[in-house]
Amino acid sequence: MAMTNNKTQCVICNKDKITYLCEGCLKNFCLMDLTKHRQLLNEELHHIINDYDQFKHRFTEQKPNPHDLFLINEINEWEIDSIEKIKQKAKDCIEIVIKSSQIFLNDIEMKFNDLNEQLKQFRSENEFNEINLNYLRDELIKLRQELNSPSKTYTQQESEPFINEISIISLERPTFNKWKQNANTVAGGDGFGQKLTQFKYPYGISIDEKKNIFIADCDNHRIIEWKYNAKEGQIIAGGNGQGNKIHQLNHPTDVIVNHQNHSIIIADQGNRRVVRWLNRNQQILIDNIDCFGLAIDKHEFLYISDYTKNEVRRCKMGEYNEGIVVAGGNGEGNELNQLNSPGFISVDDDQSIYVSDRDNNRVMKWRKGAKEGIIVSGGNLNQLSYPRGVIVDDLGRIYVADMWNHRVIRWCEGKEEGEFIVGENGKGNKSNQLNNPYGLSFDNEGNLYVADCGNARIQRFDIVL
């Protein structure tokens, strides 16, 4: 850090003070904000060191997914059914062979008995000559030849199988959506500050059906609603200074819109509470919780991540209490039943929970009622670095704000690697760059919104159909 003597404007507080130039980001900070900036840098260094310490890959046993188990069950049922059909077919054919053979023997026996009666008659009557003897001899020869002749019965392979054939067909996955790589700044972008055109570390975001954006403006201790195509936002919660009074917020980290009653629910992190604001009226829903991320499922259950207890809790809307632990809750760690500083969360239609397990550099999926999660994103070196926002779409694809890699990654469950979605051009403030992305959200058209925290703006990446 190089000290300058002239008073200049601090990039954070926007006040003219004696400032210090950061040689890394080339921005001027006053002493107070410089200290905070250094703390962030130290925290980043700490996690980079942790990444190096976790160089050893952790291999986990891969289990078949539910769809594979369903296919295996179908194959087993086909095998059993086919074997039964084959056994029955073989039994029927054997019965035909035996029946045919018996008819053949019965026929010879009848002829033999008839010949035997003639012999008895010749002997008893003692009336026979050379002609009769030749006849008897010829008939006996015929019977012997008939008995020794090959059977006229044979097998025939049918050209069309009598059992249904089975094949495994791998259908191509649906064409994955793509997004334009140059984003539109749809909120903020006017630098750090307290103006209604500015943010001071936007964290969680939520989009309603009218494409209005709700932003947890963390260090301004407020929630901003930025209406579609508006030039500035409006304060709809907080904005009354940092504090713990009912009309104040303290470093809110996430916000969700309850479309049922158009209320907003806020993770009021600094006050260790979850609050609801409805028509400027406030209500504490859950207290004494180190909340960070929030989610609501289609059954109106509320999910809250607790980064101190390393768990996710669920409670029924309208019946607010401590709820139940549905992910983690087994202390800090990197085992499959543990979390380490869980952040943002997402819930699918099956009530499976997706958690950005920040300090483990992975995203975990916890199926409803599961005692442990599965790694669906990251978990190995150089894949994710300090993951933040996480969303799962209708096809089960997971989108992750890979914060310290300044990009958004898409992951499919069961895959070992993700794919780039946006932000492949390194850290920066251009339209095709991100700087410490936090919250993620989709609108009803599939456009991707990113809380570009380090650039104090919300970026919209338009979908390419």
Coordinates of C-alpha atoms in Angstrom, one line a residue:
M1 CA 0.0 0.0 0.0
A2 CA 1.4 3.4 -1.0
M3 CA 0.3 6.5 1.0
T4 CA -0.8 9.7 -0.7
N5 CA -0.9 13.0 1.1
N6 CA -3.7 14.7 -0.9
K7 CA -7.3 14.3 0.1
T8 CA -9.2 12.3 -2.4
Q9 CA -12.6 10.6 -2.5
C10 CA -12.8 7.2 -0.8
V11 CA -14.2 4.6 -3.2
I12 CA -16.4 3.1 -0.4
C13 CA -17.7 6.0 1.7
N14 CA -17.4 8.6 -1.1
K15 CA -16.0 11.2 1.3
D16 CA -13.0 13.4 0.7
K17 CA -10.4 12.1 3.1
I18 CA -6.7 11.2 3.3
T19 CA -6.8 8.0 1.3
Y20 CA -4.4 5.2 0.5
L21 CA -4.0 3.6 -2.9
C22 CA -4.4 -0.2 -3.1
E23 CA -1.8 -1.3 -5.6
G24 CA -3.9 -4.4 -6.4
C25 CA -7.2 -2.9 -7.4
L26 CA -5.8 0.7 -7.9
K27 CA -8.6 2.2 -5.8
N28 CA -8.4 4.8 -3.0
F29 CA -9.6 3.9 0.5
C30 CA -9.9 6.0 3.7
L31 CA -8.2 4.4 6.7
M32 CA -11.4 2.8 8.0
D33 CA -12.5 1.3 4.7
L34 CA -8.9 0.4 4.0
T35 CA -8.9 -1.8 7.2
K36 CA -12.1 -3.5 6.0
H37 CA -10.6 -3.9 2.5
R38 CA -7.5 -5.5 4.1
Q39 CA -9.7 -7.8 6.1
L40 CA -11.3 -9.0 2.9
L41 CA -8.0 -9.6 1.3
N42 CA -6.7 -11.5 4.4
E43 CA -9.9 -13.6 4.3
E44 CA -9.3 -14.3 0.6
L45 CA -5.7 -15.3 1.3
H46 CA -6.8 -17.5 4.1
H47 CA -9.1 -19.4 1.8
I48 CA -6.5 -19.7 -0.9
I49 CA -4.2 -21.2 1.7
N50 CA -7.0 -23.6 2.6
D51 CA -7.3 -24.6 -1.1
Y52 CA -3.6 -25.5 -1.2
D53 CA -3.9 -27.4 2.1
Q54 CA -6.8 -29.4 0.6
F55 CA -4.8 -30.4 -2.5
K56 CA -5.5 -34.1 -1.9
H57 CA -8.5 -35.2 -3.8
R58 CA -11.3 -36.9 -1.9
F59 CA -12.8 -39.8 -3.8
T60 CA -16.3 -40.8 -2.8
E61 CA -18.1 -44.0 -3.8
Q62 CA -20.4 -43.3 -6.8
K63 CA -23.9 -44.7 -6.3
P64 CA -26.4 -45.2 -9.1
N65 CA -28.9 -42.4 -9.4
P66 CA -32.6 -43.1 -9.0
H67 CA -33.2 -43.1 -12.8
D68 CA -30.4 -45.8 -13.2
L69 CA -31.9 -47.9 -10.5
F70 CA -35.3 -47.6 -12.2
L71 CA -33.7 -48.9 -15.5
I72 CA -31.9 -51.7 -13.7
N73 CA -35.2 -52.7 -12.1
E74 CA -36.9 -52.7 -15.5
I75 CA -34.1 -54.9 -17.0
N76 CA -34.5 -57.4 -14.1
E77 CA -38.2 -57.6 -14.6
W78 CA -37.7 -58.1 -18.3
E79 CA -35.2 -60.9 -17.5
I80 CA -37.6 -62.7 -15.2
D81 CA -40.5 -62.4 -17.6
S82 CA -38.4 -63.5 -20.5
I83 CA -37.1 -66.5 -18.6
E84 CA -40.6 -67.6 -17.7
K85 CA -41.7 -67.3 -21.3
I86 CA -38.7 -69.3 -22.5
K87 CA -39.4 -72.0 -19.8
Q88 CA -43.0 -72.2 -20.8
K89 CA -42.1 -72.4 -24.5
A90 CA -39.6 -75.1 -23.9
K91 CA -42.1 -77.1 -21.8
D92 CA -44.7 -76.8 -24.6
C93 CA -42.2 -78.0 -27.2
I94 CA -41.1 -80.9 -25.1
E95 CA -44.7 -82.0 -24.6
I96 CA -45.2 -81.8 -28.4
V97 CA -42.1 -84.0 -29.0
I98 CA -43.2 -86.6 -26.4
K99 CA -46.8 -86.6 -27.7
S100 CA -45.5 -87.1 -31.3
S101 CA -43.2 -89.8 -30.2
Q102 CA -45.9 -91.6 -28.3
I103 CA -48.2 -91.5 -31.3
F104 CA -45.5 -93.0 -33.5
L105 CA -44.8 -95.8 -31.0
N106 CA -48.5 -96.5 -30.6
D107 CA -48.9 -96.8 -34.3
I108 CA -46.0 -99.3 -34.6
E109 CA -47.4 -101.2 -31.6
M110 CA -50.8 -101.6 -33.3
K111 CA -49.2 -102.9 -36.5
F112 CA -47.0 -105.3 -34.4
N113 CA -50.0 -106.6 -32.5
D114 CA -51.9 -107.1 -35.8
L115 CA -48.9 -109.0 -37.2
N116 CA -48.7 -111.1 -34.0
E117 CA -52.4 -112.1 -34.3
Q118 CA -51.7 -113.3 -37.9
L119 CA -48.8 -115.4 -36.7
K120 CA -50.9 -117.0 -34.0
Q121 CA -53.6 -117.8 -36.5
F122 CA -51.2 -119.4 -38.9
R123 CA -49.7 -121.5 -36.1
S124 CA -53.0 -122.6 -34.6
E125 CA -54.6 -123.4 -37.9
N126 CA -51.4 -124.9 -39.4
E127 CA -52.4 -123.6 -42.8
F128 CA -49.7 -121.5 -44.3
N129 CA -47.4 -121.7 -47.3
E130 CA -44.4 -119.9 -48.7
I131 CA -46.5 -116.9 -49.7
N132 CA -47.7 -116.5 -46.1
L133 CA -44.2 -116.7 -44.7
N134 CA -42.8 -114.2 -47.1
Y135 CA -45.6 -111.8 -46.2
L136 CA -44.9 -112.2 -42.5
R137 CA -41.2 -111.8 -43.1
D138 CA -41.7 -108.6 -45.2
E139 CA -44.1 -107.1 -42.6
L140 CA -41.6 -107.7 -39.8
I141 CA -38.8 -106.1 -41.8
K142 CA -41.1 -103.0 -42.5
L143 CA -41.8 -102.7 -38.8
R144 CA -38.2 -102.9 -37.9
Q145 CA -37.2 -100.3 -40.5
E146 CA -40.0 -98.0 -39.4
L147 CA -39.0 -98.3 -35.8
N148 CA -35.3 -97.5 -36.7
S149 CA -36.1 -94.7 -39.1
P150 CA -35.4 -91.1 -38.0
S151 CA -38.3 -89.1 -36.6
K152 CA -40.0 -86.7 -38.9
T153 CA -40.2 -84.1 -36.1
Y154 CA -37.7 -81.2 -36.0
T155 CA -37.1 -77.8 -34.4
Q156 CA -37.4 -74.6 -36.3
Q157 CA -36.1 -71.2 -35.2
E158 CA -38.7 -68.5 -35.7
S159 CA -37.5 -65.3 -37.5
E160 CA -39.6 -63.2 -35.1
P161 CA -38.8 -63.6 -31.4
F162 CA -41.7 -64.5 -29.2
I163 CA -40.2 -62.4 -26.3
N164 CA -39.8 -58.7 -26.4
E165 CA -36.3 -57.6 -27.1
I166 CA -34.7 -55.0 -24.9
S167 CA -32.2 -52.4 -25.6
I168 CA -30.6 -49.5 -23.8
I169 CA -31.0 -46.2 -25.7
S170 CA -29.1 -43.2 -24.5
L171 CA -31.1 -40.2 -25.6
E172 CA -29.2 -37.0 -26.1
R173 CA -29.7 -34.5 -23.3
P174 CA -31.9 -31.6 -24.1
T175 CA -30.0 -28.8 -25.8
F176 CA -28.6 -26.8 -22.9
N177 CA -29.5 -23.2 -22.8
K178 CA -26.9 -20.6 -23.5
W179 CA -26.7 -17.0 -22.6
K180 CA -25.2 -13.9 -24.2
Q181 CA -21.8 -13.3 -22.8
N182 CA -22.2 -9.6 -22.7
A183 CA -24.6 -8.6 -20.0
N184 CA -26.8 -5.6 -19.5
T185 CA -26.5 -3.7 -16.2
V186 CA -30.1 -3.6 -15.0
A187 CA -29.5 -2.2 -11.5
G188 CA -26.6 -0.2 -9.9
G189 CA -23.5 0.3 -11.9
D190 CA -23.0 3.8 -10.5
G191 CA -20.2 2.7 -8.1
F192 CA -20.3 2.0 -4.4
G193 CA -22.5 4.3 -2.3
Q194 CA -25.8 5.0 -0.7
K195 CA -27.6 6.7 -3.5
L196 CA -30.6 5.0 -5.1
T197 CA -28.4 4.3 -8.1
Q198 CA -25.7 2.6 -6.0
F199 CA -25.1 -0.4 -3.9
K200 CA -22.6 -1.3 -1.2
Y201 CA -22.0 -5.0 -1.7
P202 CA -25.2 -6.4 -3.2
Y203 CA -25.6 -10.0 -2.0
G204 CA -28.8 -12.0 -2.5
I205 CA -31.3 -11.2 -5.2
S206 CA -34.8 -12.3 -6.1
I207 CA -36.9 -11.6 -9.3
D208 CA -40.7 -11.4 -9.3
E209 CA -43.1 -12.3 -12.2
K210 CA -42.9 -8.6 -13.4
K211 CA -39.1 -8.8 -13.6
N212 CA -38.7 -6.4 -10.6
I213 CA -35.4 -7.1 -8.8
F214 CA -35.1 -7.3 -5.0
I215 CA -31.6 -6.8 -3.8
A216 CA -30.1 -7.3 -0.3
D217 CA -27.8 -4.2 -0.2
C218 CA -25.7 -5.6 2.6
D219 CA -23.4 -2.8 3.8
N220 CA -26.2 -0.2 3.2
H221 CA -28.4 -2.2 5.6
R222 CA -31.4 -2.1 3.3
I223 CA -33.4 -4.0 0.7
I224 CA -33.8 -2.3 -2.7
E225 CA -36.6 -2.9 -5.2
W226 CA -35.5 -2.0 -8.7
K227 CA -38.5 -2.1 -11.0
Y228 CA -38.2 -3.3 -14.5
N229 CA -36.4 -0.8 -16.7
A230 CA -36.2 1.8 -13.9
K231 CA -33.3 4.2 -13.7
E232 CA -33.0 3.9 -9.9
G233 CA -34.2 1.7 -7.0
Q234 CA -36.4 2.3 -4.1
I235 CA -35.9 1.3 -0.4
I236 CA -38.6 -1.1 0.7
A237 CA -37.0 -2.4 3.9
G238 CA -34.3 -1.0 6.2
G239 CA -32.6 2.1 5.1
N240 CA -32.8 3.6 8.6
G241 CA -29.2 3.1 9.5
Q242 CA -27.5 0.0 10.9
G243 CA -29.3 -1.2 14.0
N244 CA -31.5 -3.8 15.7
K245 CA -34.8 -2.0 16.0
I246 CA -37.7 -3.5 14.2
H247 CA -37.5 -0.9 11.3
Q248 CA -33.8 -1.4 10.9
L249 CA -31.5 -4.0 9.3
N250 CA -27.9 -5.0 10.0
H251 CA -26.0 -6.4 7.0
P252 CA -28.9 -8.3 5.3
T253 CA -27.5 -11.1 3.1
D254 CA -30.5 -12.6 1.3
V255 CA -34.1 -11.7 0.3
I256 CA -36.9 -13.7 -1.2
V257 CA -40.3 -12.7 -2.4
N258 CA -43.3 -14.6 -1.2
H259 CA -45.6 -14.5 -4.3
Q260 CA -48.6 -15.6 -2.2
N261 CA -48.9 -12.3 -0.3
H262 CA -46.2 -10.2 -2.0
S263 CA -44.2 -9.9 1.2
I264 CA -40.4 -10.1 1.4
I265 CA -38.5 -12.3 3.8
I266 CA -35.0 -11.1 4.8
A267 CA -32.0 -12.8 6.3
D268 CA -31.0 -10.0 8.7
Q269 CA -27.6 -11.5 9.3
G270 CA -26.1 -8.9 11.6
N271 CA -29.2 -9.0 13.9
R272 CA -29.3 -12.8 13.9
R273 CA -32.9 -13.0 12.8
V274 CA -35.2 -13.7 9.9
V275 CA -37.7 -10.9 9.3
R276 CA -40.7 -10.3 7.1
W277 CA -41.7 -6.9 5.7
L278 CA -45.3 -6.5 4.3
N279 CA -46.5 -3.1 3.4
R280 CA -43.9 -1.4 5.5
N281 CA -44.9 -3.5 8.5
Q282 CA -42.2 -5.7 10.1
Q283 CA -42.4 -9.0 11.9
I284 CA -39.6 -11.1 13.3
L285 CA -40.1 -14.7 12.1
I286 CA -37.1 -16.4 13.6
D287 CA -34.7 -15.0 16.2
N288 CA -31.2 -16.1 17.5
I289 CA -30.1 -17.7 14.2
D290 CA -26.9 -16.9 12.3
C291 CA -28.8 -16.8 9.0
F292 CA -27.3 -16.3 5.6
G293 CA -29.4 -17.9 2.8
L294 CA -33.1 -18.3 2.3
A295 CA -35.4 -20.4 0.1
I296 CA -39.1 -21.3 -0.2
D297 CA -40.5 -24.5 -1.7
K298 CA -43.8 -25.0 -3.5
H299 CA -45.3 -26.3 -0.3
E300 CA -44.6 -23.0 1.5
F301 CA -41.8 -24.3 3.7
L302 CA -39.1 -21.8 4.5
Y303 CA -35.4 -22.9 4.5
I304 CA -32.7 -21.0 6.4
S305 CA -28.9 -21.7 6.3
D306 CA -27.1 -21.2 9.6
Y307 CA -23.4 -20.6 9.0
T308 CA -22.4 -21.0 12.6
K309 CA -24.2 -24.2 13.4
N310 CA -23.3 -25.4 9.9
E311 CA -26.9 -26.5 9.1
V312 CA -30.0 -25.8 7.2
R313 CA -33.4 -25.6 9.0
R314 CA -36.9 -25.9 7.6
C315 CA -40.1 -24.5 9.1
K316 CA -43.7 -24.1 7.8
M317 CA -44.7 -20.7 6.8
G318 CA -47.0 -19.2 9.4
E319 CA -45.8 -21.7 12.1
Y320 CA -42.4 -20.1 12.9
N321 CA -40.3 -21.9 15.4
E322 CA -36.9 -23.5 15.5
G323 CA -38.0 -25.9 12.7
I324 CA -36.1 -29.0 11.9
V325 CA -32.6 -29.6 10.6
V326 CA -32.7 -30.9 7.0
A327 CA -29.0 -30.6 6.1
G328 CA -25.8 -30.6 8.1
G329 CA -26.2 -30.2 11.9
N330 CA -23.2 -32.5 12.6
G331 CA -20.6 -29.9 13.3
E332 CA -18.1 -28.2 11.1
G333 CA -16.4 -30.5 8.7
N334 CA -16.1 -31.9 5.2
E335 CA -17.8 -35.3 5.7
L336 CA -21.0 -36.0 3.7
N337 CA -23.1 -35.4 6.8
Q338 CA -21.4 -32.0 7.5
L339 CA -21.2 -28.5 6.2
N340 CA -18.7 -25.7 6.6
S341 CA -20.1 -22.2 6.5
P342 CA -23.2 -22.9 4.4
G343 CA -24.4 -19.9 2.4
F344 CA -27.1 -19.6 -0.3
I345 CA -29.6 -22.4 -0.8
S346 CA -32.1 -23.6 -3.4
V347 CA -34.9 -26.2 -3.2
D348 CA -36.4 -28.3 -6.1
D349 CA -39.9 -29.7 -6.5
D350 CA -38.9 -32.9 -4.6
Q351 CA -37.8 -30.8 -1.6
S352 CA -34.2 -31.7 -2.2
I353 CA -31.9 -28.9 -0.8
Y354 CA -28.9 -27.6 -2.6
V355 CA -26.4 -25.8 -0.4
S356 CA -23.4 -23.7 -1.3
D357 CA -21.0 -25.3 1.2
R358 CA -18.6 -22.3 1.1
D359 CA -15.5 -23.3 3.0
N360 CA -15.6 -26.8 1.6
N361 CA -15.7 -25.3 -2.0
R362 CA -18.6 -27.5 -3.0
V363 CA -22.3 -27.6 -3.5
M364 CA -24.2 -30.3 -1.6
K365 CA -27.5 -31.9 -2.3
W366 CA -29.6 -33.2 0.5
R367 CA -32.6 -35.3 -0.5
K368 CA -35.7 -35.0 1.6
G369 CA -35.2 -37.0 4.8
A370 CA -31.6 -37.9 4.0
K371 CA -29.0 -38.3 6.8
E372 CA -26.2 -37.1 4.6
G373 CA -25.7 -35.2 1.4
I374 CA -24.0 -35.9 -1.9
I375 CA -21.5 -33.6 -3.7
V376 CA -23.1 -32.3 -6.9
S377 CA -20.6 -29.5 -7.7
G378 CA -17.0 -29.0 -6.8
G379 CA -15.4 -30.8 -3.9
N380 CA -12.0 -31.2 -5.6
L381 CA -9.1 -28.8 -6.1
N382 CA -9.5 -26.0 -8.7
Q383 CA -13.1 -26.7 -9.4
L384 CA -14.9 -24.1 -7.2
S385 CA -13.4 -21.3 -5.1
Y386 CA -15.7 -19.8 -2.4
P387 CA -19.0 -20.7 -4.0
R388 CA -21.9 -18.4 -3.3
G389 CA -25.2 -18.2 -5.1
V390 CA -26.8 -21.5 -6.2
I391 CA -29.9 -22.3 -8.2
V392 CA -31.3 -25.6 -9.6
D393 CA -33.5 -25.5 -12.7
D394 CA -36.4 -27.7 -13.7
L395 CA -34.1 -30.3 -15.3
G396 CA -32.0 -30.6 -12.2
R397 CA -29.0 -28.6 -13.5
I398 CA -27.2 -26.7 -10.8
Y399 CA -25.9 -23.1 -11.4
V400 CA -23.2 -21.8 -9.0
A401 CA -21.7 -18.4 -8.5
D402 CA -18.0 -19.3 -8.4
M403 CA -17.1 -16.2 -6.5
W404 CA -13.3 -16.1 -6.5
N405 CA -13.1 -17.4 -10.0
H406 CA -15.4 -14.6 -11.0
R407 CA -17.7 -16.8 -13.1
V408 CA -21.0 -18.8 -13.1
I409 CA -20.7 -22.5 -13.6
R410 CA -23.4 -25.1 -14.5
W411 CA -23.2 -28.6 -13.1
C412 CA -25.2 -31.7 -13.9
E413 CA -25.6 -34.2 -11.0
G414 CA -23.2 -37.1 -11.5
K415 CA -20.7 -35.2 -13.6
E416 CA -17.2 -34.6 -12.4
E417 CA -16.8 -31.2 -14.0
G418 CA -19.0 -28.2 -14.7
E419 CA -19.2 -26.0 -17.7
F420 CA -18.8 -22.2 -18.0
I421 CA -22.0 -20.2 -18.4
V422 CA -20.9 -16.6 -18.1
G423 CA -17.8 -14.8 -16.8
E424 CA -15.0 -16.6 -18.7
N425 CA -13.0 -13.5 -19.2
G426 CA -11.5 -13.0 -15.7
K427 CA -12.1 -10.5 -13.0
G428 CA -13.2 -7.1 -14.3
N429 CA -16.0 -4.6 -14.8
K430 CA -16.6 -5.0 -18.5
S431 CA -20.0 -6.3 -19.7
N432 CA -18.5 -9.8 -20.2
Q433 CA -16.7 -9.9 -16.9
L434 CA -17.7 -10.3 -13.2
N435 CA -16.1 -9.3 -9.9
N436 CA -16.9 -11.6 -7.0
P437 CA -20.4 -12.7 -8.1
Y438 CA -22.8 -13.5 -5.2
G439 CA -26.5 -14.0 -5.7
L440 CA -28.1 -15.7 -8.7
S441 CA -31.7 -15.7 -10.1
F442 CA -33.7 -16.4 -13.2
D443 CA -36.7 -14.5 -14.5
N444 CA -39.7 -16.2 -16.1
E445 CA -38.1 -16.1 -19.5
G446 CA -34.9 -17.8 -18.4
N447 CA -32.6 -14.7 -18.4
L448 CA -29.9 -15.0 -15.8
Y449 CA -29.3 -12.3 -13.2
V450 CA -26.1 -12.0 -11.2
A451 CA -25.4 -9.9 -8.2
D452 CA -21.9 -8.6 -9.3
C453 CA -20.9 -7.7 -5.8
G454 CA -17.4 -6.3 -6.5
N455 CA -18.8 -4.0 -9.2
A456 CA -21.8 -2.9 -7.2
R457 CA -24.3 -3.8 -9.9
I458 CA -26.8 -6.4 -11.1
Q459 CA -26.1 -8.0 -14.4
R460 CA -28.6 -9.6 -16.7
F461 CA -27.4 -12.2 -19.2
D462 CA -30.1 -12.7 -21.8
I463 CA -30.9 -16.2 -22.8
V464 CA -30.2 -17.4 -26.4
L465 CA -33.0 -19.8 -27.3

